[in-house]
Amino acid sequence: ETGVTQSPTHLIKTRGQQVTLRCSSQSGHNTVSWYQQALGQGPQFIFQYYREEENGRGNFPPRFSGLQFPNYSSELNVNALELDDSALYLCASSLAGAATGGYTFGSGTRLTVV
Amino acid sequence: QKEVEQDPGPLSVPEGAIVSLNCTYSNSAFQYFMWYRQYSRKGPELLMYTYSSGNKEDGRFTAQVDKSSKYISLFIRDSQPSDSATYLCAMSGMRGGKLIFGQGTELSVKP
């Protein structure tokens, strides 16, 4: 059973640029969530996708957008990057309706905006 | 006021000690409570998952939820150097819903 894989592992971008982060869900999982974790903080919910539709969104501006594909993989896109967007971006997958609601997290993409 | 409060530590204990980690929360709608462990440069790993109030034990780990006090705890018995990590509490109002995390407590277990 494979876990959640994210790419790239590290990324450096310039303020104002756009970035796309990718996530492959754990085998059998149909729900994907994205979280932003600033240094020394707990992860913050960005949004969740289920059956290729956004299924909940946190307090993030519209320049944060996402996609989920038929194979349940997902992308997080961030436009007009700001310095405060520097963080670890985590993808988490789960199976909707499962008895246990815990998520499986990937190792994250560390984004640095300069 | 944050929805979930967690003492960030850092917490340093000798090997073999009992560790107590705690979180308080303000949203009475939370029903699902989790503890995650996060090693440096890694994603969070689910340790314990509890629904509603009560205790749950798994090996050296015990999770407690007191909904009346809006307080959850994680106890680690016979702590090992390999337990050194950041511990995050997380909670949700619905199964499979968004998780609200605490700030994380950095734990160091010294040999």
Tab-separated table of C-alpha atoms in Angstrom:
chain	number	residue	atom	x	y	z
A	1	GLU	CA	0.000	0.000	0.000
A	2	THR	CA	1.559	3.281	-1.087
A	3	GLY	CA	1.286	6.402	1.041
A	4	VAL	CA	0.693	9.997	-0.017
A	5	THR	CA	3.391	11.390	-2.271
A	6	GLN	CA	3.973	15.070	-2.947
A	7	SER	CA	6.139	16.856	-5.482
A	8	PRO	CA	8.346	18.741	-5.550
A	9	THR	CA	9.850	18.435	-2.060
A	10	HIS	CA	11.346	21.923	-2.131
A	11	LEU	CA	10.683	24.984	-4.234
A	12	ILE	CA	11.949	28.562	-4.355
A	13	LYS	CA	9.827	31.169	-6.110
A	14	THR	CA	9.905	34.929	-6.525
A	15	ARG	CA	7.163	37.170	-5.170
A	16	GLY	CA	4.408	37.599	-7.785
A	17	GLN	CA	5.053	34.273	-9.499
A	18	GLN	CA	2.662	31.333	-9.696
A	19	VAL	CA	3.286	27.822	-8.362
A	20	THR	CA	1.691	24.381	-8.768
A	21	LEU	CA	2.131	21.661	-6.166
A	22	ARG	CA	1.160	18.049	-6.796
A	23	CYS	CA	-0.155	15.213	-4.668
A	24	SER	CA	-0.865	11.535	-5.254
A	25	SER	CA	-3.362	10.083	-2.791
A	26	GLN	CA	-2.900	6.890	-0.835
A	27	SER	CA	-4.271	3.917	-2.734
A	28	GLY	CA	-8.042	3.582	-2.183
A	29	HIS	CA	-8.504	7.106	-0.809
A	30	ASN	CA	-10.971	9.371	-2.630
A	31	THR	CA	-10.746	12.610	-0.644
A	32	VAL	CA	-7.841	15.034	-0.681
A	33	SER	CA	-7.221	17.996	1.610
A	34	TRP	CA	-4.508	20.629	1.514
A	35	TYR	CA	-2.984	22.336	4.537
A	36	GLN	CA	-0.474	25.148	4.991
A	37	GLN	CA	1.976	24.860	7.885
A	38	ALA	CA	4.020	27.932	8.767
A	39	LEU	CA	7.209	27.429	10.765
A	40	GLY	CA	6.459	26.610	14.396
A	41	GLN	CA	2.695	26.440	13.797
A	42	GLY	CA	0.103	23.744	13.330
A	43	PRO	CA	-1.266	23.055	9.841
A	44	GLN	CA	-4.101	25.284	8.603
A	45	PHE	CA	-6.848	23.925	6.360
A	46	ILE	CA	-6.861	25.354	2.830
A	47	PHE	CA	-9.516	23.223	1.081
A	48	GLN	CA	-10.760	19.703	0.476
A	49	TYR	CA	-11.701	17.885	-2.735
A	50	TYR	CA	-14.077	14.964	-3.120
A	51	ARG	CA	-15.138	13.526	-6.469
A	52	GLU	CA	-13.284	16.310	-8.258
A	53	GLU	CA	-15.355	19.041	-6.532
A	54	GLU	CA	-14.263	21.458	-3.817
A	55	ASN	CA	-15.866	20.222	-0.607
A	56	GLY	CA	-14.993	22.867	1.943
A	57	ARG	CA	-12.570	25.764	2.103
A	58	GLY	CA	-10.643	27.481	4.852
A	59	ASN	CA	-9.835	31.150	5.263
A	60	PHE	CA	-7.580	31.493	2.230
A	61	PRO	CA	-7.939	33.988	-0.643
A	62	PRO	CA	-9.090	32.943	-4.144
A	63	ARG	CA	-5.515	33.004	-5.453
A	64	PHE	CA	-5.266	29.605	-3.743
A	65	SER	CA	-7.043	27.134	-6.025
A	66	GLY	CA	-7.019	23.419	-6.579
A	67	LEU	CA	-7.978	20.494	-8.730
A	68	GLN	CA	-8.703	16.841	-8.151
A	69	PHE	CA	-8.356	14.389	-11.020
A	70	PRO	CA	-10.334	11.185	-11.739
A	71	ASN	CA	-7.504	9.100	-10.268
A	72	TYR	CA	-7.902	11.168	-7.043
A	73	SER	CA	-4.553	12.913	-7.422
A	74	SER	CA	-4.630	16.645	-6.809
A	75	GLU	CA	-2.955	19.960	-7.486
A	76	LEU	CA	-2.681	23.131	-5.422
A	77	ASN	CA	-2.131	26.321	-7.383
A	78	VAL	CA	-1.112	29.619	-5.838
A	79	ASN	CA	-1.078	32.789	-7.923
A	80	ALA	CA	0.611	36.111	-7.220
A	81	LEU	CA	2.871	34.648	-4.557
A	82	GLU	CA	3.520	36.700	-1.427
A	83	LEU	CA	6.371	36.397	1.055
A	84	ASP	CA	3.915	35.115	3.696
A	85	ASP	CA	3.088	32.161	1.454
A	86	SER	CA	6.432	30.653	2.463
A	87	ALA	CA	5.461	27.480	4.341
A	88	LEU	CA	5.252	23.697	4.252
A	89	TYR	CA	2.267	22.649	2.125
A	90	LEU	CA	0.786	19.335	3.158
A	91	CYS	CA	-1.550	17.086	1.234
A	92	ALA	CA	-3.698	14.619	3.151
A	93	SER	CA	-5.893	11.860	1.785
A	94	SER	CA	-8.723	9.882	3.328
A	95	LEU	CA	-11.575	7.592	2.394
A	96	ALA	CA	-14.962	9.267	2.652
A	97	GLY	CA	-17.284	7.244	4.853
A	98	ALA	CA	-14.518	5.221	6.485
A	99	ALA	CA	-15.058	4.226	10.108
A	100	THR	CA	-11.947	6.098	11.131
A	101	GLY	CA	-11.680	9.686	10.006
A	102	GLY	CA	-7.965	10.135	10.301
A	103	TYR	CA	-6.008	11.432	7.370
A	104	THR	CA	-2.767	10.175	5.841
A	105	PHE	CA	-0.402	13.053	5.233
A	106	GLY	CA	2.384	13.379	2.721
A	107	SER	CA	5.810	14.742	3.653
A	108	GLY	CA	4.924	18.093	2.143
A	109	THR	CA	6.381	20.634	-0.248
A	110	ARG	CA	8.472	23.341	1.351
A	111	LEU	CA	7.845	26.570	-0.548
A	112	THR	CA	10.100	29.571	-0.092
A	113	VAL	CA	9.037	32.886	-1.627
A	114	VAL	CA	11.799	35.476	-2.010
B	1	GLN	CA	-8.923	33.402	20.901
B	2	LYS	CA	-7.742	30.383	18.912
B	3	GLU	CA	-10.173	27.486	18.549
B	4	VAL	CA	-7.508	25.049	19.764
B	5	GLU	CA	-4.787	25.942	22.263
B	6	GLN	CA	-1.712	23.801	22.783
B	7	ASP	CA	1.354	24.610	24.866
B	8	PRO	CA	4.176	24.746	22.314
B	9	GLY	CA	6.829	23.737	24.830
B	10	PRO	CA	9.574	22.781	24.158
B	11	LEU	CA	9.339	19.874	26.569
B	12	SER	CA	12.464	17.913	27.551
B	13	VAL	CA	12.248	14.698	29.592
B	14	PRO	CA	14.611	11.812	30.486
B	15	GLU	CA	14.174	8.428	28.848
B	16	GLY	CA	11.536	6.350	30.653
B	17	ALA	CA	9.520	9.329	31.873
B	18	ILE	CA	5.762	9.659	31.541
B	19	VAL	CA	4.852	12.512	29.216
B	20	SER	CA	1.582	14.425	29.338
B	21	LEU	CA	0.534	16.574	26.386
B	22	ASN	CA	-2.628	18.648	26.466
B	23	CYS	CA	-4.946	20.760	24.359
B	24	THR	CA	-7.953	22.885	25.180
B	25	TYR	CA	-10.597	23.964	22.711
B	26	SER	CA	-13.509	26.334	22.549
B	27	ASN	CA	-15.817	24.867	19.875
B	28	SER	CA	-18.338	22.486	21.446
B	29	ALA	CA	-19.168	21.099	17.982
B	30	PHE	CA	-15.898	19.145	17.860
B	31	GLN	CA	-16.629	15.411	17.984
B	32	TYR	CA	-13.495	13.786	16.566
B	33	PHE	CA	-10.145	14.148	18.272
B	34	MET	CA	-6.755	13.121	16.995
B	35	TRP	CA	-3.108	13.209	17.950
B	36	TYR	CA	-0.466	13.387	15.267
B	37	ARG	CA	3.295	13.025	15.560
B	38	GLN	CA	5.517	15.009	13.214
B	39	TYR	CA	9.214	14.359	12.814
B	40	SER	CA	11.428	17.084	11.432
B	41	ARG	CA	10.925	17.617	7.687
B	42	LYS	CA	8.118	15.054	7.579
B	43	GLY	CA	4.336	15.182	7.392
B	44	PRO	CA	2.150	14.486	10.445
B	45	GLU	CA	1.553	10.802	11.276
B	46	LEU	CA	-1.713	9.768	12.940
B	47	LEU	CA	-1.128	8.322	16.429
B	48	MET	CA	-4.541	8.226	18.058
B	49	TYR	CA	-8.111	8.815	16.901
B	50	THR	CA	-11.013	9.182	19.336
B	51	TYR	CA	-14.677	9.878	18.859
B	52	SER	CA	-16.436	11.863	21.606
B	53	SER	CA	-15.408	11.544	25.267
B	54	GLY	CA	-13.462	8.724	26.851
B	55	ASN	CA	-10.096	7.016	26.912
B	56	LYS	CA	-8.237	5.042	24.278
B	57	GLU	CA	-5.048	3.081	24.759
B	58	ASP	CA	-2.579	1.850	22.151
B	59	GLY	CA	0.648	0.419	23.493
B	60	ARG	CA	2.519	3.125	25.355
B	61	PHE	CA	0.068	5.820	24.254
B	62	THR	CA	-3.199	6.781	25.966
B	63	ALA	CA	-5.563	9.465	24.666
B	64	GLN	CA	-8.196	11.055	26.882
B	65	VAL	CA	-11.054	13.310	25.866
B	66	ASP	CA	-13.140	15.312	28.346
B	67	LYS	CA	-15.776	17.127	26.335
B	68	SER	CA	-17.359	18.687	29.416
B	69	SER	CA	-14.086	20.518	30.105
B	70	LYS	CA	-13.137	20.871	26.419
B	71	TYR	CA	-9.802	19.272	27.216
B	72	ILE	CA	-7.864	16.455	25.566
B	73	SER	CA	-4.666	14.740	26.629
B	74	LEU	CA	-2.074	12.338	25.282
B	75	PHE	CA	0.025	10.310	27.710
B	76	ILE	CA	3.220	8.558	26.654
B	77	ARG	CA	4.526	5.924	29.058
B	78	ASP	CA	8.151	4.771	29.172
B	79	SER	CA	9.181	7.499	26.744
B	80	GLN	CA	11.982	6.682	24.287
B	81	PRO	CA	14.434	8.904	22.395
B	82	SER	CA	12.598	7.858	19.224
B	83	ASP	CA	9.507	9.649	20.611
B	84	SER	CA	11.324	12.971	20.139
B	85	ALA	CA	9.125	14.887	17.708
B	86	THR	CA	6.441	17.545	17.546
B	87	TYR	CA	3.026	16.373	18.737
B	88	LEU	CA	-0.058	17.994	17.241
B	89	CYS	CA	-3.587	17.732	18.532
B	90	ALA	CA	-6.320	18.035	15.915
B	91	MET	CA	-10.073	17.985	16.018
B	92	SER	CA	-13.062	18.102	13.722
B	93	GLY	CA	-16.786	18.621	13.939
B	94	MET	CA	-17.576	15.887	11.442
B	95	ARG	CA	-16.009	12.633	10.280
B	96	GLY	CA	-13.814	13.427	7.323
B	97	GLY	CA	-14.210	17.160	7.838
B	98	LYS	CA	-11.523	19.798	8.068
B	99	LEU	CA	-9.074	19.413	10.901
B	100	ILE	CA	-8.320	22.231	13.307
B	101	PHE	CA	-4.834	21.795	14.706
B	102	GLY	CA	-3.128	23.034	17.815
B	103	GLN	CA	0.219	24.770	17.531
B	104	GLY	CA	2.141	21.595	18.341
B	105	THR	CA	4.346	20.651	21.311
B	106	GLU	CA	8.007	19.916	20.624
B	107	LEU	CA	9.123	16.948	22.742
B	108	SER	CA	12.709	15.868	23.334
B	109	VAL	CA	13.442	12.598	25.163
B	110	LYS	CA	17.025	12.464	26.409
B	111	PRO	CA	18.853	9.087	26.732
